[in-house]
Amino acid sequence: METELSEFERQMRREINTFMDNAQDTRRKAATTPPEWPSEPGDDAPKAPRSKPAGSPKTGHRVKLAVRTKHLEADTVFEHVSSSISKIEAQLEAEKAARKAGYPIIGYVIETTRL
């Protein structure tokens, strides 16, 4: 039984040493050679579609409000994009923006979606 155990230990040491030597060679190669950058895509190469326009915020909420300028008027949808991660803060920002845009009467929140 001792011979089997000692043979197993020797075999495992060989495998570990081989693995460590390969890892050191890889590290050495990575440290001495510059990284290979992908080639520049040409104008004719199709690009992946962007999920959002370039100027849009990366986080936040899109709030849609029902707003009116007069009491007896049909509701108009007012949409505001907020960079706030809080739904309530985004709603308050949207209401302030609607009042600033000339809609004194805020009816209700139609929809709030995360960006």
XYZ file of C-alpha atoms in Angstrom:
115
model
C 0.000 0.000 0.000
C 2.897 2.381 0.712
C 4.288 1.836 -2.758
C 0.952 2.713 -4.337
C 0.705 5.849 -2.211
C 4.278 6.915 -2.944
C 3.755 6.237 -6.676
C 0.565 8.308 -6.580
C 2.392 11.176 -4.806
C 5.202 11.099 -7.390
C 2.724 11.124 -10.251
C 0.818 14.064 -8.737
C 4.069 16.008 -8.166
C 5.054 15.477 -11.815
C 1.674 16.724 -13.017
C 1.765 19.754 -10.690
C 5.318 20.623 -11.757
C 4.379 20.313 -15.424
C 1.375 22.533 -14.879
C 3.381 25.142 -12.965
C 6.119 25.164 -15.638
C 3.503 25.765 -18.338
C 1.934 28.547 -16.270
C 5.329 30.228 -15.762
C 6.098 29.993 -19.487
C 2.751 31.588 -20.273
C 3.352 34.409 -17.758
C 6.854 34.967 -19.109
C 5.545 35.075 -22.684
C 2.775 37.508 -21.730
C 5.256 39.799 -19.974
C 7.720 39.930 -22.872
C 5.425 40.160 -25.900
C 3.169 43.146 -26.608
C -0.560 42.477 -26.734
C -2.057 41.708 -30.117
C -4.819 44.197 -30.845
C -7.594 43.325 -33.254
C -7.436 45.049 -36.590
C -9.480 48.185 -37.162
C -12.851 47.416 -38.713
C -13.373 49.089 -42.068
C -16.238 51.352 -42.968
C -17.899 48.505 -44.841
C -17.872 46.183 -41.805
C -21.299 46.057 -40.137
C -21.385 47.327 -36.574
C -23.497 45.907 -33.794
C -26.667 47.927 -33.227
C -26.622 50.104 -30.124
C -29.355 49.563 -27.624
C -29.420 53.285 -26.751
C -28.418 56.476 -28.523
C -24.921 57.753 -27.753
C -26.089 60.710 -25.657
C -28.605 58.853 -23.504
C -27.940 58.194 -19.822
C -26.771 54.703 -18.893
C -28.942 54.394 -15.774
C -32.127 55.956 -14.587
C -35.823 55.964 -15.421
C -38.088 57.083 -18.246
C -41.244 58.632 -16.777
C -44.418 59.274 -18.780
C -46.887 61.708 -17.262
C -50.419 62.734 -18.232
C -50.344 66.532 -18.295
C -52.713 69.401 -19.231
C -52.479 73.148 -19.747
C -56.172 73.756 -18.859
C -58.608 72.040 -16.509
C -61.054 70.904 -19.210
C -58.587 69.570 -21.728
C -57.582 66.112 -22.928
C -54.490 64.629 -21.321
C -51.207 64.920 -23.174
C -48.323 62.500 -22.670
C -45.155 64.137 -21.364
C -42.035 61.975 -21.352
C -38.955 62.721 -19.238
C -35.711 60.744 -18.952
C -34.076 60.977 -15.537
C -30.632 59.776 -14.516
C -31.869 59.095 -10.973
C -31.999 55.470 -9.833
C -34.918 56.236 -7.511
C -38.403 55.984 -9.020
C -39.790 58.698 -6.784
C -36.957 61.133 -7.493
C -37.362 60.453 -11.211
C -41.096 61.171 -10.926
C -40.447 64.433 -9.063
C -37.886 65.495 -11.692
C -40.407 64.694 -14.437
C -43.094 66.772 -12.734
C -40.712 69.732 -12.374
C -39.669 69.409 -16.022
C -43.335 69.290 -17.114
C -44.161 72.450 -15.157
C -41.083 74.145 -16.625
C -42.238 73.099 -20.129
C -45.559 74.877 -19.622
C -47.854 72.144 -18.275
C -49.178 73.426 -14.911
C -51.565 70.491 -14.346
C -50.000 67.081 -13.744
C -52.654 64.367 -13.977
C -51.016 61.044 -13.123
C -48.042 58.834 -13.916
C -48.717 56.726 -16.994
C -45.586 54.602 -16.935
C -42.159 54.434 -15.324
C -39.524 52.225 -16.947
C -35.905 51.580 -16.024
C -33.190 52.362 -18.533
